[in-house]
């Protein structure tokens, strides 16, 4: 056992936890996408078809079939190769626990004499009588791809293997990859990248000029693009082939730029590049596995679902106005790990800078994509504005407690005489300072870059706070209830609050809903048998790691990307009263959730709803449920908590005379800032 220091996201305090020395291993297994990949039937079938075709081509040349499988994981692709007729297979896996599992799986399926699992990085593998491989391979099988295709270091791994581990002539599965892109205008997607002007009654909050001109964060935004509606963007280009990678030829990981010329389809503002890729498993491109979004499939065509590979949203460094029929050049810059884009005219394409864009304003370092979207949510901000107008007066002394919030400016606009804002980090303080200066509020709103425990009366001008407000939002929060940090801040600030101090939000409720997921259940569902191979050892590893995890009760997911149906009515299980201090005794809720719809019960979703005033509330989770279908509409700018059941529960098979329900027991332990939960399906 080892002791590790951690900051509790709710209390904000540092705690020392005794952890098993295998903690990091269990975390990596629990957070992996192994189950998702093993459930990806389309991927598995296409790989199997491609492997069989490659083995056949080598055998037709009269050669012994020697396979190199880089990143073997469970060993599935290696077993496919031997089943297809390969004479021997070297399966490389750098993660030791996974390599050990692959060795067990290979032996359990009877392939121990034909598959050698090598626990090394592929660049460390040697060939020769005393090496890891007795001879070079003539079929190269890999699954080194991520949503961006090359983000897991696929190109350097291919480059080294082709130089050092492969014969002069080799087959590759997949054979080639093609990256596609489309230039679009999208207010919704652009609001994930820029702070847009915010209307506050008689004035508009403007972003600082350096924020407007900032090229943004260089990292790709990976999403389930199928859940972005067609009306949320306007195509300005056709779908373009940006570049191809032929894995059967020598690959270079050196930086390169690809220039693609196109004619603009419409007038608009070019802001975003949507991108995805596909892989051909054979030279003739008859076996294709595509990552394209669902709206590009023909009607009624089955759409493969996968979470380990999604689609990419790239934000252009600046918004560019284009006119219909105008010739433009999209430039894709590629190094050994990532891709980034620029847009220019054909005449300027050759002299365009190849440097990757990086944030200069600090906002893209302080706020993630979802937070940008939340700050740009005018409807949400209007609710806060309405609530603050109800509680603030010209004599109000207002203190805002949230990370990087616009509420101080809303409070000032609502009429507060004095406004203070508590910023937890130097970066957030600098960002707020720029915002206030741009909007001529630097002398009106006072920034306190201190912890709530260190605030003094002098910091507040010897005044008592008459209105304590928050969204609440804290950058350290992962799960919805982590933002109860606001309650602990309110308690720590009690000595500075007036007796009749208004607290907004006045309370928060922990809400739950029993759901059937369309696809997300796959990431936690046992695989057992995959394409005829027993991989149940992997199921045992994942289950053990999930049971081991500290946060085994729930995990965060942005449910707007993952369709689901409500099987129960939404319920408020615990209400936290922010008008009072954090209690010392546990808060316990027990009961049952009656199920009102049939379906397969996959788990429970949890979120927070905040009561700003008696008649104004905001939800960070469920927004609407369809009465007819039970389809759920989720708040898109926060992640919700998902508690997966250990096994699927089909309500259609439950006795009709019984009332199906999910019993629950929740315990919030204020002393340590921990929420413990148990949900059990019952009939």
PDB file of N, CA and C in Angstrom, residues 612-648:
ATOM      1  N   UNK A 612     -32.487  28.782  -8.082  1.00  0.00           N
ATOM      2  CA  UNK A 612     -31.896  30.116  -7.926  1.00  0.00           C
ATOM      3  C   UNK A 612     -32.724  30.962  -6.973  1.00  0.00           C
ATOM      4  N   UNK A 613     -34.028  30.996  -7.249  1.00  0.00           N
ATOM      5  CA  UNK A 613     -34.989  31.663  -6.364  1.00  0.00           C
ATOM      6  C   UNK A 613     -36.170  30.709  -6.208  1.00  0.00           C
ATOM      7  N   UNK A 614     -37.202  31.141  -5.536  1.00  0.00           N
ATOM      8  CA  UNK A 614     -38.359  30.270  -5.319  1.00  0.00           C
ATOM      9  C   UNK A 614     -38.973  29.782  -6.626  1.00  0.00           C
ATOM     10  N   UNK A 615     -38.903  30.605  -7.679  1.00  0.00           N
ATOM     11  CA  UNK A 615     -39.586  30.245  -8.924  1.00  0.00           C
ATOM     12  C   UNK A 615     -38.665  30.145 -10.142  1.00  0.00           C
ATOM     13  N   UNK A 616     -37.331  30.209  -9.946  1.00  0.00           N
ATOM     14  CA  UNK A 616     -36.399  30.107 -11.077  1.00  0.00           C
ATOM     15  C   UNK A 616     -35.368  29.027 -10.762  1.00  0.00           C
ATOM     16  N   UNK A 617     -35.232  28.066 -11.665  1.00  0.00           N
ATOM     17  CA  UNK A 617     -34.257  26.996 -11.471  1.00  0.00           C
ATOM     18  C   UNK A 617     -33.508  26.730 -12.773  1.00  0.00           C
ATOM     19  N   UNK A 618     -32.338  26.131 -12.648  1.00  0.00           N
ATOM     20  CA  UNK A 618     -31.556  25.710 -13.822  1.00  0.00           C
ATOM     21  C   UNK A 618     -31.120  24.265 -13.613  1.00  0.00           C
ATOM     22  N   UNK A 619     -31.134  23.490 -14.674  1.00  0.00           N
ATOM     23  CA  UNK A 619     -30.735  22.086 -14.608  1.00  0.00           C
ATOM     24  C   UNK A 619     -29.413  21.891 -15.332  1.00  0.00           C
ATOM     25  N   UNK A 620     -28.560  21.061 -14.757  1.00  0.00           N
ATOM     26  CA  UNK A 620     -27.325  20.682 -15.439  1.00  0.00           C
ATOM     27  C   UNK A 620     -27.440  19.266 -16.011  1.00  0.00           C
ATOM     28  N   UNK A 621     -28.679  18.784 -16.086  1.00  0.00           N
ATOM     29  CA  UNK A 621     -28.885  17.431 -16.611  1.00  0.00           C
ATOM     30  C   UNK A 621     -30.077  17.358 -17.520  1.00  0.00           C
ATOM     31  N   UNK A 622     -31.121  16.684 -17.069  1.00  0.00           N
ATOM     32  CA  UNK A 622     -32.303  16.467 -17.901  1.00  0.00           C
ATOM     33  C   UNK A 622     -33.035  17.776 -18.160  1.00  0.00           C
ATOM     34  N   UNK A 623     -33.328  18.020 -19.440  1.00  0.00           N
ATOM     35  CA  UNK A 623     -34.095  19.205 -19.825  1.00  0.00           C
ATOM     36  C   UNK A 623     -35.520  18.841 -20.221  1.00  0.00           C
ATOM     37  N   UNK A 624     -35.682  17.661 -20.828  1.00  0.00           N
ATOM     38  CA  UNK A 624     -37.008  17.286 -21.334  1.00  0.00           C
ATOM     39  C   UNK A 624     -37.055  15.785 -21.603  1.00  0.00           C
ATOM     40  N   UNK A 625     -38.234  15.188 -21.384  1.00  0.00           N
ATOM     41  CA  UNK A 625     -38.479  13.791 -21.732  1.00  0.00           C
ATOM     42  C   UNK A 625     -39.690  13.736 -22.645  1.00  0.00           C
ATOM     43  N   UNK A 626     -39.577  13.032 -23.752  1.00  0.00           N
ATOM     44  CA  UNK A 626     -40.706  12.863 -24.667  1.00  0.00           C
ATOM     45  C   UNK A 626     -41.751  11.963 -24.022  1.00  0.00           C
ATOM     46  N   UNK A 627     -42.992  12.467 -23.922  1.00  0.00           N
ATOM     47  CA  UNK A 627     -44.072  11.667 -23.334  1.00  0.00           C
ATOM     48  C   UNK A 627     -44.338  10.413 -24.149  1.00  0.00           C
ATOM     49  N   UNK A 628     -44.167  10.516 -25.448  1.00  0.00           N
ATOM     50  CA  UNK A 628     -44.511   9.405 -26.337  1.00  0.00           C
ATOM     51  C   UNK A 628     -43.454   8.315 -26.333  1.00  0.00           C
ATOM     52  N   UNK A 629     -42.180   8.699 -26.459  1.00  0.00           N
ATOM     53  CA  UNK A 629     -41.110   7.708 -26.614  1.00  0.00           C
ATOM     54  C   UNK A 629     -40.229   7.555 -25.385  1.00  0.00           C
ATOM     55  N   UNK A 630     -40.217   8.570 -24.520  1.00  0.00           N
ATOM     56  CA  UNK A 630     -39.305   8.556 -23.380  1.00  0.00           C
ATOM     57  C   UNK A 630     -37.916   9.054 -23.722  1.00  0.00           C
ATOM     58  N   UNK A 631     -37.707   9.517 -24.970  1.00  0.00           N
ATOM     59  CA  UNK A 631     -36.392  10.029 -25.358  1.00  0.00           C
ATOM     60  C   UNK A 631     -36.016  11.240 -24.508  1.00  0.00           C
ATOM     61  N   UNK A 632     -34.748  11.294 -24.111  1.00  0.00           N
ATOM     62  CA  UNK A 632     -34.284  12.333 -23.191  1.00  0.00           C
ATOM     63  C   UNK A 632     -33.493  13.418 -23.921  1.00  0.00           C
ATOM     64  N   UNK A 633     -33.667  14.654 -23.470  1.00  0.00           N
ATOM     65  CA  UNK A 633     -32.908  15.790 -23.968  1.00  0.00           C
ATOM     66  C   UNK A 633     -32.076  16.307 -22.802  1.00  0.00           C
ATOM     67  N   UNK A 634     -30.735  16.317 -22.978  1.00  0.00           N
ATOM     68  CA  UNK A 634     -29.826  16.631 -21.886  1.00  0.00           C
ATOM     69  C   UNK A 634     -29.152  17.984 -22.064  1.00  0.00           C
ATOM     70  N   UNK A 635     -28.849  18.626 -20.943  1.00  0.00           N
ATOM     71  CA  UNK A 635     -28.093  19.878 -20.962  1.00  0.00           C
ATOM     72  C   UNK A 635     -26.715  19.592 -21.561  1.00  0.00           C
ATOM     73  N   UNK A 636     -26.318  20.322 -22.608  1.00  0.00           N
ATOM     74  CA  UNK A 636     -25.119  19.944 -23.357  1.00  0.00           C
ATOM     75  C   UNK A 636     -23.791  20.452 -22.807  1.00  0.00           C
ATOM     76  N   UNK A 637     -23.811  21.339 -21.801  1.00  0.00           N
ATOM     77  CA  UNK A 637     -22.567  21.983 -21.383  1.00  0.00           C
ATOM     78  C   UNK A 637     -21.979  21.447 -20.083  1.00  0.00           C
ATOM     79  N   UNK A 638     -22.575  20.403 -19.539  1.00  0.00           N
ATOM     80  CA  UNK A 638     -22.014  19.736 -18.364  1.00  0.00           C
ATOM     81  C   UNK A 638     -22.095  18.224 -18.573  1.00  0.00           C
ATOM     82  N   UNK A 639     -21.213  17.499 -17.906  1.00  0.00           N
ATOM     83  CA  UNK A 639     -21.309  16.042 -17.917  1.00  0.00           C
ATOM     84  C   UNK A 639     -22.253  15.594 -16.808  1.00  0.00           C
ATOM     85  N   UNK A 640     -22.969  14.528 -17.085  1.00  0.00           N
ATOM     86  CA  UNK A 640     -23.846  13.933 -16.096  1.00  0.00           C
ATOM     87  C   UNK A 640     -23.159  12.691 -15.512  1.00  0.00           C
ATOM     88  N   UNK A 641     -23.602  12.267 -14.319  1.00  0.00           N
ATOM     89  CA  UNK A 641     -23.054  11.060 -13.720  1.00  0.00           C
ATOM     90  C   UNK A 641     -23.857   9.850 -14.159  1.00  0.00           C
ATOM     91  N   UNK A 642     -23.179   8.759 -14.507  1.00  0.00           N
ATOM     92  CA  UNK A 642     -23.856   7.536 -14.942  1.00  0.00           C
ATOM     93  C   UNK A 642     -23.429   6.380 -14.046  1.00  0.00           C
ATOM     94  N   UNK A 643     -24.412   5.745 -13.440  1.00  0.00           N
ATOM     95  CA  UNK A 643     -24.202   4.552 -12.619  1.00  0.00           C
ATOM     96  C   UNK A 643     -24.675   3.358 -13.440  1.00  0.00           C
ATOM     97  N   UNK A 644     -23.743   2.545 -13.912  1.00  0.00           N
ATOM     98  CA  UNK A 644     -24.103   1.382 -14.726  1.00  0.00           C
ATOM     99  C   UNK A 644     -24.409   0.186 -13.825  1.00  0.00           C
ATOM    100  N   UNK A 645     -25.484  -0.538 -14.148  1.00  0.00           N
ATOM    101  CA  UNK A 645     -25.753  -1.783 -13.455  1.00  0.00           C
ATOM    102  C   UNK A 645     -24.750  -2.843 -13.920  1.00  0.00           C
ATOM    103  N   UNK A 646     -24.457  -3.779 -13.051  1.00  0.00           N
ATOM    104  CA  UNK A 646     -23.454  -4.798 -13.374  1.00  0.00           C
ATOM    105  C   UNK A 646     -23.946  -5.778 -14.434  1.00  0.00           C
ATOM    106  N   UNK A 647     -25.259  -5.866 -14.621  1.00  0.00           N
ATOM    107  CA  UNK A 647     -25.811  -6.725 -15.675  1.00  0.00           C
ATOM    108  C   UNK A 647     -27.067  -6.074 -16.246  1.00  0.00           C
ATOM    109  N   UNK A 648     -27.404  -6.435 -17.476  1.00  0.00           N
ATOM    110  CA  UNK A 648     -28.572  -5.868 -18.134  1.00  0.00           C
ATOM    111  C   UNK A 648     -29.849  -6.449 -17.524  1.00  0.00           C
TER     112      UNK A 648
END
